[in-house]
mmCIF file of C-alpha atoms and ligand atoms in Angstrom:
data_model
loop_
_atom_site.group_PDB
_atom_site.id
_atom_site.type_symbol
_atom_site.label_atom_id
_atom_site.label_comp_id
_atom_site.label_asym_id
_atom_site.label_seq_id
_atom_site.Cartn_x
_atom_site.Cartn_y
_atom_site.Cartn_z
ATOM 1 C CA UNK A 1307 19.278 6.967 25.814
ATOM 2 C CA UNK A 1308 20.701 5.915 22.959
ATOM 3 C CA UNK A 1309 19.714 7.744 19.412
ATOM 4 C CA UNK A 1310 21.230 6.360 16.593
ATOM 5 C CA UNK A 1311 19.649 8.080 13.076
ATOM 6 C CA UNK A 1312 19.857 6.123 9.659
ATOM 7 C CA UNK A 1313 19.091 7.321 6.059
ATOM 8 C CA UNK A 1314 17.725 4.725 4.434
ATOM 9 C CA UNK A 1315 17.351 5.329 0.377
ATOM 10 C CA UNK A 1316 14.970 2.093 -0.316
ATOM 11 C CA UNK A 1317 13.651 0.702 -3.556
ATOM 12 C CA UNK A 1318 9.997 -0.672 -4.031
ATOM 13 C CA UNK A 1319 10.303 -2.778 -7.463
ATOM 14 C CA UNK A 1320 9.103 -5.294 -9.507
ATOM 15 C CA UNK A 1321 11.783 -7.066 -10.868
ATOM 16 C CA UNK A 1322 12.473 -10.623 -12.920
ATOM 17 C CA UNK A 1323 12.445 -12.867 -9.300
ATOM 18 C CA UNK A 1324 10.948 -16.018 -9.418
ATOM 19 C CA UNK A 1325 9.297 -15.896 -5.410
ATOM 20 C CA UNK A 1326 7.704 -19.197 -3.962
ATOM 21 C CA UNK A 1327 4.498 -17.979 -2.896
ATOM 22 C CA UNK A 1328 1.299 -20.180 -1.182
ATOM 23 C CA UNK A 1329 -1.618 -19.293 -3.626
ATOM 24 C CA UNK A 1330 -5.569 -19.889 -2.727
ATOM 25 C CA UNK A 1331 -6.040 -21.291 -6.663
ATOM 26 C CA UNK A 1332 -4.101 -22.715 -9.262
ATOM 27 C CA UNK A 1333 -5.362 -20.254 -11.609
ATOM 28 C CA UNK A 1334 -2.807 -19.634 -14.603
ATOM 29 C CA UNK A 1335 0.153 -17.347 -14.003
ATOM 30 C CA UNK A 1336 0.457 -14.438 -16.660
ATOM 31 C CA UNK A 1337 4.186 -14.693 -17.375
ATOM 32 C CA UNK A 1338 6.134 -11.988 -15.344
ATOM 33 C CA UNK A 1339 6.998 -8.356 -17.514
ATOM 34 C CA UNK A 1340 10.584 -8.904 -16.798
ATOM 35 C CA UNK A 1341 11.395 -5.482 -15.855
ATOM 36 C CA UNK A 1342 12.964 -4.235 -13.225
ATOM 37 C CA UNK A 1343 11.462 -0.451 -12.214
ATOM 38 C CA UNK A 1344 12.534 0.973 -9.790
ATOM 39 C CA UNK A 1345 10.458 3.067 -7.061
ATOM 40 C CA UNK A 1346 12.154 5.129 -4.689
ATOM 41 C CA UNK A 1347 11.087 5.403 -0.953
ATOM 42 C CA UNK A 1348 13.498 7.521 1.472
ATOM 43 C CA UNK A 1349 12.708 7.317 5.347
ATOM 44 C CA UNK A 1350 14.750 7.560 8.445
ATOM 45 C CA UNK A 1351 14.540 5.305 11.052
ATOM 46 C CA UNK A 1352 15.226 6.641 14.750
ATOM 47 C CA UNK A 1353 15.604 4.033 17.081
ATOM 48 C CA UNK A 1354 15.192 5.126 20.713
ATOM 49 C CA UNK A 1355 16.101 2.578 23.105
ATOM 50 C CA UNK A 1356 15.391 -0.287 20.816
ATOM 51 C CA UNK A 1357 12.344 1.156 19.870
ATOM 52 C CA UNK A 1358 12.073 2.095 16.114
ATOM 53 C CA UNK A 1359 10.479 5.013 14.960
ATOM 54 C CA UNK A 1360 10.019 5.191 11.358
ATOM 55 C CA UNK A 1361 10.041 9.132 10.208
ATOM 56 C CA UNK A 1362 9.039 9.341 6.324
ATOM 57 C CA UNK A 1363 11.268 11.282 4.254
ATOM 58 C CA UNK A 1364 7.884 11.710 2.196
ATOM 59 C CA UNK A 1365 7.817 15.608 2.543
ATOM 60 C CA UNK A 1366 8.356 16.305 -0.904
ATOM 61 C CA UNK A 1367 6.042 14.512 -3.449
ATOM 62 C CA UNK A 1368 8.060 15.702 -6.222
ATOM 63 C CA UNK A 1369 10.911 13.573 -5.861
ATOM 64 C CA UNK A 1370 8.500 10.414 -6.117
ATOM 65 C CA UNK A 1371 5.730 11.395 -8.176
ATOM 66 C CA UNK A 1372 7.996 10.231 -12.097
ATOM 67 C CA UNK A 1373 8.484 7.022 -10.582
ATOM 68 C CA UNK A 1374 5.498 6.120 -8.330
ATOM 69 C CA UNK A 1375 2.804 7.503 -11.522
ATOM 70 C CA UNK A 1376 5.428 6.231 -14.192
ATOM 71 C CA UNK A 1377 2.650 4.172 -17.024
ATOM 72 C CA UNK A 1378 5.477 1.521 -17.272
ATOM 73 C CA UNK A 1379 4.949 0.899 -13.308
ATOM 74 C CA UNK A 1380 1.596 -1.096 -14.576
ATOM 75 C CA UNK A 1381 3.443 -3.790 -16.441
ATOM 76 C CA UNK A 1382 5.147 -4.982 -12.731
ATOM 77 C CA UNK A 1383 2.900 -4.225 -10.073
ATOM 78 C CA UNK A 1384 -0.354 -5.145 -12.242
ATOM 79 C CA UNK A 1385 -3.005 -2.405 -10.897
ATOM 80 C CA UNK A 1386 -5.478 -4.304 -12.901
ATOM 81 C CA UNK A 1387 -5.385 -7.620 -10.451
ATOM 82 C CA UNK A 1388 -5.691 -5.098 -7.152
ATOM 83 C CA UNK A 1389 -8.511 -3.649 -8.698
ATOM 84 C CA UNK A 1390 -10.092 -7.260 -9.801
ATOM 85 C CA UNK A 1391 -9.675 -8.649 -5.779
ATOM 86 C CA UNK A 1392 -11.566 -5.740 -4.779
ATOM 87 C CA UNK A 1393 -14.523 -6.348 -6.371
ATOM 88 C CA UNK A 1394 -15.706 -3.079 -6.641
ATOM 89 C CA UNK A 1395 -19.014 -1.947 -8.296
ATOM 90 C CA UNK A 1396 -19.433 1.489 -10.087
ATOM 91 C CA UNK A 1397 -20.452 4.063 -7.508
ATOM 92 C CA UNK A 1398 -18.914 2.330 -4.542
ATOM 93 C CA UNK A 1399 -16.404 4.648 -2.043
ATOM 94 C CA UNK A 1400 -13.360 2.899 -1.736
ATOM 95 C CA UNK A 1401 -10.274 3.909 0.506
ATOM 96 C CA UNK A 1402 -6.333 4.092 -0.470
ATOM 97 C CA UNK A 1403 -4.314 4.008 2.601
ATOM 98 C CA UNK A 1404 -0.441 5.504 1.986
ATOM 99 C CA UNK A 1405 -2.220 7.035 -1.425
ATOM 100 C CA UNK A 1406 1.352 8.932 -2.148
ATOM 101 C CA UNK A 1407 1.383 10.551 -5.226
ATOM 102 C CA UNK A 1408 -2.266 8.671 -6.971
ATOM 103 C CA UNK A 1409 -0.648 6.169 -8.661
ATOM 104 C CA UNK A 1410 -3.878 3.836 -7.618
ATOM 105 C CA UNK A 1411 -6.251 6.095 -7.130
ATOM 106 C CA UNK A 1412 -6.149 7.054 -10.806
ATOM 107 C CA UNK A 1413 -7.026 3.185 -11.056
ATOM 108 C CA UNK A 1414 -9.377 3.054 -8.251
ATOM 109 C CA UNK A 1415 -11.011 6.034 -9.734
ATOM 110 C CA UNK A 1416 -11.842 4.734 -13.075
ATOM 111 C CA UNK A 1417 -13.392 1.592 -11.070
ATOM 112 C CA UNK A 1418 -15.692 2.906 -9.176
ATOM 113 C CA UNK A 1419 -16.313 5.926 -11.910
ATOM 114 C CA UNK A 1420 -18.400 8.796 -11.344
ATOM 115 C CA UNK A 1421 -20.341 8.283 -8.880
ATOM 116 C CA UNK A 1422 -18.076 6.893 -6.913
ATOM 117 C CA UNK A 1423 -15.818 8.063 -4.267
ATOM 118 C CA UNK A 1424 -11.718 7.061 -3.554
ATOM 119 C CA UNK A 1425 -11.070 8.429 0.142
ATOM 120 C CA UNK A 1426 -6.921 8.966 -0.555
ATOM 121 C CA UNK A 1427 -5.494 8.795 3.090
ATOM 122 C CA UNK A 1428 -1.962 9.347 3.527
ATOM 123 C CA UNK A 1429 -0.162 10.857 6.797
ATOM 124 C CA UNK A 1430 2.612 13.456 5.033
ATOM 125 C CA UNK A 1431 0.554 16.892 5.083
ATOM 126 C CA UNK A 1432 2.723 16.837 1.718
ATOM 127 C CA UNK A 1433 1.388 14.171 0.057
ATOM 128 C CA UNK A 1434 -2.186 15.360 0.745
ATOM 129 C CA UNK A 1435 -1.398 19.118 -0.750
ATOM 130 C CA UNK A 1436 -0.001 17.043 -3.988
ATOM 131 C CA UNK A 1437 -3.042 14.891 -4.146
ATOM 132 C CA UNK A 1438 -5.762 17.886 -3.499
ATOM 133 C CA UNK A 1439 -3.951 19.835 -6.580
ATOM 134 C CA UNK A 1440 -4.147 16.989 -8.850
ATOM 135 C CA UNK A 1441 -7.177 15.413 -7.898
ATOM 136 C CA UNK A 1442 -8.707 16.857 -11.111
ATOM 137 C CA UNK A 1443 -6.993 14.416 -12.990
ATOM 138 C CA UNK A 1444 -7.213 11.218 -10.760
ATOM 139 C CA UNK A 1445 -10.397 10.169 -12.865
ATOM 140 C CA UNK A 1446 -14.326 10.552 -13.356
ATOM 141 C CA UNK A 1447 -14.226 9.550 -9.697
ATOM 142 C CA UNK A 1448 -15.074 12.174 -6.498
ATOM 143 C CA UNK A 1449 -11.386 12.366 -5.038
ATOM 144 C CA UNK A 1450 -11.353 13.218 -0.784
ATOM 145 C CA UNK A 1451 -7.736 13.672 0.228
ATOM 146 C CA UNK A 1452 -7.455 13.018 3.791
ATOM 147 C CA UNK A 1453 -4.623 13.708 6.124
ATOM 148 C CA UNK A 1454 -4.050 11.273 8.929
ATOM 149 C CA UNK A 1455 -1.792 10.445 12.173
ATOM 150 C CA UNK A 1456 -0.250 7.148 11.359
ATOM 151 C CA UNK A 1457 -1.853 5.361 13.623
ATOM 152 C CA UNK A 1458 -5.459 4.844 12.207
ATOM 153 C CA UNK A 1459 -7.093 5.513 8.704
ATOM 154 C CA UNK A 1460 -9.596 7.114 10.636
ATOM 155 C CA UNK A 1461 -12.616 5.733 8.678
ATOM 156 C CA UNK A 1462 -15.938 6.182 10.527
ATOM 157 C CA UNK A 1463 -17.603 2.771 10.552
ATOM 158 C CA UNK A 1464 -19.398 0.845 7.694
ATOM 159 C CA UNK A 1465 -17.974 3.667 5.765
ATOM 160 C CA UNK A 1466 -16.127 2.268 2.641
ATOM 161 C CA UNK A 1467 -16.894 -0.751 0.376
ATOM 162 C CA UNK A 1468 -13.243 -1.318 -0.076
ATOM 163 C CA UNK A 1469 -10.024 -0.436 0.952
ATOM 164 C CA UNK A 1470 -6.561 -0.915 0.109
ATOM 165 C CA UNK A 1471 -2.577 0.162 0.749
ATOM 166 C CA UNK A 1472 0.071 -0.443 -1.332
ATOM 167 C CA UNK A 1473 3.954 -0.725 -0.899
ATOM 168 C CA UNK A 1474 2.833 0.956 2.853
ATOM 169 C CA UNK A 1475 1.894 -1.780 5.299
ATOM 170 C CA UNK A 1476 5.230 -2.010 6.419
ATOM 171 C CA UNK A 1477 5.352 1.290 7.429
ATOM 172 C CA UNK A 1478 2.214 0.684 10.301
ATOM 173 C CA UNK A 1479 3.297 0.484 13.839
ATOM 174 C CA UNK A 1480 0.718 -1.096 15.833
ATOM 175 C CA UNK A 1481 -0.311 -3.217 12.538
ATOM 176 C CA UNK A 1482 -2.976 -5.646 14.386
ATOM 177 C CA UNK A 1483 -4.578 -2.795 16.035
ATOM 178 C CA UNK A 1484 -4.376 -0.912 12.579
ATOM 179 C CA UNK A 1485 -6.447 -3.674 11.162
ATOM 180 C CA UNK A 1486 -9.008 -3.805 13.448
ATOM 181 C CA UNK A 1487 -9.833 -0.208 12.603
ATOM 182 C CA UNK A 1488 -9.442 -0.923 8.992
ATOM 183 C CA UNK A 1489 -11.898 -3.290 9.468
ATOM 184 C CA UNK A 1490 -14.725 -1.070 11.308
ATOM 185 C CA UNK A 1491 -14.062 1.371 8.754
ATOM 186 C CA UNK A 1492 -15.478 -1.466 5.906
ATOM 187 C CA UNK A 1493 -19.311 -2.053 5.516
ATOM 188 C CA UNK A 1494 -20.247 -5.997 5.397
ATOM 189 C CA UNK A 1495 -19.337 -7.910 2.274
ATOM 190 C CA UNK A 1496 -16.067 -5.146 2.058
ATOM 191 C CA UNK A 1497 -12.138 -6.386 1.162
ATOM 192 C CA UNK A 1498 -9.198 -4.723 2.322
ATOM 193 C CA UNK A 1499 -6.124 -5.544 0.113
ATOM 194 C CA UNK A 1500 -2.665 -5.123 1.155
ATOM 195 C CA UNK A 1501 0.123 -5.698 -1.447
ATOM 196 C CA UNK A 1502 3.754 -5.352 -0.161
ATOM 197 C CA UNK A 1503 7.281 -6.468 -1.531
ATOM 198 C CA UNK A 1504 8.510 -9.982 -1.032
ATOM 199 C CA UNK A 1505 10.819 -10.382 1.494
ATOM 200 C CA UNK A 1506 13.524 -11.731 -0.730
ATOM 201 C CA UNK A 1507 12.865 -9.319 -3.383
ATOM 202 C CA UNK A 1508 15.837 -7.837 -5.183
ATOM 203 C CA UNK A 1509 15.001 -4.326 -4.134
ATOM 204 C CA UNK A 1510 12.381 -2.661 -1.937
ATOM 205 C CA UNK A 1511 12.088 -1.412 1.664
ATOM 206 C CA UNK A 1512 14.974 -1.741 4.118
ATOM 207 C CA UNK A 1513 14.840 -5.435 4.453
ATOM 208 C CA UNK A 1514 14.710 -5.475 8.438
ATOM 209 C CA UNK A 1515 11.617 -3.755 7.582
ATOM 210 C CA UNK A 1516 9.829 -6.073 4.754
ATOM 211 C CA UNK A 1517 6.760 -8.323 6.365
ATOM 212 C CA UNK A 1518 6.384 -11.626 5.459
ATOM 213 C CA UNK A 1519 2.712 -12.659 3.720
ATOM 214 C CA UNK A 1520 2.098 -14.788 6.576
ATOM 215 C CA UNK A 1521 2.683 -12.145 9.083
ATOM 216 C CA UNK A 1522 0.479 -9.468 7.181
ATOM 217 C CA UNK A 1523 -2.318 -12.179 6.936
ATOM 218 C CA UNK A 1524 -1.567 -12.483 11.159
ATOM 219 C CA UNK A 1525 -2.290 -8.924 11.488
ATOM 220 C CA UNK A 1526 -5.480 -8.824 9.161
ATOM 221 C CA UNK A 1527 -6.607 -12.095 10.812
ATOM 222 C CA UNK A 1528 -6.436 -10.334 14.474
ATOM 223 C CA UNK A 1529 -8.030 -7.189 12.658
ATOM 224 C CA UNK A 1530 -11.091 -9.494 12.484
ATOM 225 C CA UNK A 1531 -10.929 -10.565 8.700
ATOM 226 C CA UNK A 1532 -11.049 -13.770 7.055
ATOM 227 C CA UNK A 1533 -7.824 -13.719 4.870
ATOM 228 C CA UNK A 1534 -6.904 -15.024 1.900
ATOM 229 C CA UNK A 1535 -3.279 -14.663 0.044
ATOM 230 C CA UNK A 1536 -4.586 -13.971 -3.753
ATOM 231 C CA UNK A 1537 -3.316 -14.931 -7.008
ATOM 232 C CA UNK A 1538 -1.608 -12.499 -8.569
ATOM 233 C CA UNK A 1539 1.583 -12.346 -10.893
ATOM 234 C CA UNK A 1540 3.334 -9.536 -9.518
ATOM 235 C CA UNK A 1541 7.207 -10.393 -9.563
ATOM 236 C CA UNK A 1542 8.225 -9.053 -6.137
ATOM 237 C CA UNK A 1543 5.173 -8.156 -4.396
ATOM 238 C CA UNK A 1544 2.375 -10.516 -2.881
ATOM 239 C CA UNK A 1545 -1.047 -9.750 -2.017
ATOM 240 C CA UNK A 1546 -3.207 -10.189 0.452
ATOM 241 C CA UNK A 1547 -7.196 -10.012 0.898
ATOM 242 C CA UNK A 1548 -9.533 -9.435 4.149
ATOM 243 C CA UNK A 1549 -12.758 -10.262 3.924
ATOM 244 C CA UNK A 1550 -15.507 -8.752 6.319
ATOM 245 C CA UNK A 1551 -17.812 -11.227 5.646
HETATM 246 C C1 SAM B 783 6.119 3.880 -0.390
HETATM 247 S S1 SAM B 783 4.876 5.094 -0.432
HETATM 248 C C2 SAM B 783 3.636 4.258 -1.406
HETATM 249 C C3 SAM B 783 2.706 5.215 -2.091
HETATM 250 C C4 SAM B 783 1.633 4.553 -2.948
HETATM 251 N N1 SAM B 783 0.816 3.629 -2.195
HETATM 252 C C5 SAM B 783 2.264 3.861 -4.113
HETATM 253 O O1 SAM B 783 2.395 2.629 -4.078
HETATM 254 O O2 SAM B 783 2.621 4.557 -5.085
HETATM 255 C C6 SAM B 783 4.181 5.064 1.196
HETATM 256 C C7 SAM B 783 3.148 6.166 1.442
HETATM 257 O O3 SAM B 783 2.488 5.883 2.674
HETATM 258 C C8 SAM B 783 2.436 7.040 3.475
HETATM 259 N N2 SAM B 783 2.443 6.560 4.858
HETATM 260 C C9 SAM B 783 3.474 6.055 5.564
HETATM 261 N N3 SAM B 783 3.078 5.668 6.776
HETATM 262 C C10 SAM B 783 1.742 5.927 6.850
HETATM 263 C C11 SAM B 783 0.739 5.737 7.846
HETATM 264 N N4 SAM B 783 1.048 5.204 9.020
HETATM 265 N N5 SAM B 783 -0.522 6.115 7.575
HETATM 266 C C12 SAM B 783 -0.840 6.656 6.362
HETATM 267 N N6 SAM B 783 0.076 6.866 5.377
HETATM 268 C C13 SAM B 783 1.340 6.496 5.619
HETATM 269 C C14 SAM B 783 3.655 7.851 3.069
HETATM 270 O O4 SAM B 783 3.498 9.224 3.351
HETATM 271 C C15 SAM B 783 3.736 7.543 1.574
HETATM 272 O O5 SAM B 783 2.983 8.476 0.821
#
């Protein structure tokens, strides 16, 4: 069998690109931040016989956390509009899928405040162990770390009023499959949101790895949702909403 093994050293950024992306409204663009930060993301990819496997290099938090929780990360990838397509009211429990080092569920936390709950799911035991020792100061918010295989979120059903995963989708296997359980997971009215880089973006995943919008809003449409691709002015990232209506 043949086992090749690449190290990958992979950049999730915004950036000063000008992508062509479908929008649902015409609603005024803010004008892009024109920076270009710069978000590392190390993995290996094994490929066995064709088949990829994607092994995270996300052991060691520390090597992420100045860039992924860096304040100047909000004037590219725009928290505020993932938080806005959510819809969330105060007290809801809301779900972070690939949480990594809190970068949104410090912003998910303040949304939902303190009665409300941000489930951070991630699947490096790492990541978890970071998140569980800073939870404290992830907001007024009740933080749950929770440690999953990759292959599910592993959300009992009707259990969160919102859910989403940045800069991560692309890292899902079975993606469709992954949706569907995303979507039991969701009570009735719920949105899942998946941002993810542009496939032509100046920096970002391995590009044999980036997803384009249409194909993420393939995989949340055979999850069961009805899918939208939002407005947003994010320079190099695109977002997409699920409704479980
Ligand atoms: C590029 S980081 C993004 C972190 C965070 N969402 C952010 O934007 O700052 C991807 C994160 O997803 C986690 N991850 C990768 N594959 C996963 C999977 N199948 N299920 C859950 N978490 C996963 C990794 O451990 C890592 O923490």
């Amino acid at each position: 069998m043949r086992h090749t093994t690449l190290l990958f050293m992979s950049l999730v950024t915004g950036g000063m690109m000008g992508c062509k992306k479908p929008r649902e409204s015409a609603a005024p663009v803010v004008e892009n931040s024109k920076v270009a930060e710069q978000v590392p993301e190390q993995e290996q990819v094994h490929i066995h016989g064709g088949h990829e496997h994607h092994h995270h290099g996300f052991d060691d938090p520390t090597k992420f956390e100045n860039q992924w929780n860096a304040p100047e990360r909000d004037r590219w990838q725009h928290p505020e509009e993932i938080i806005a397509a959510l819809a969330l009211s105060p007290g809801a429990t809301v779900a972070d899928i690939g949480a990594g080092t809190g970068y949104m569920v410090a912003h998910l936390s303040k949304a939902v405040g303190d009665r409300g709950t941000v489930i951070a799911i991630d699947a490096a035991p790492a990541m978890i162990t970071y998140l569980t020792n800073r939870s404290a100061d992830l907001g007024p918010a009740k933080i749950v770390p929770q440690q999953v295989s990759g292959e599910s979120p592993e959300l009992p059903d009707d259990r969160v009023d919102g859910a989403i995963t940045v800069n991560t989708w692309h890292h899902i296997n079975e993606r469709e499959t992954y949706a569907k359980k995303v979507y039991s997971g969701l009570k009735r009215g719920g949105k899942f949101v998946v941002v993810d880089s542009e496939v032509d973006a100046e920096s970002g995943p391995p590009k044999a790895m980036r997803l384009e919008a249409g194909r993420v809003m393939q995989d949340l449409e055979a999850g069961g949702f009805r899918v939208v691709i939002a407005h947003e002015s994010m320079p190099q990232h695109y977002m997409i909403v699920g409704h479980k209506d």
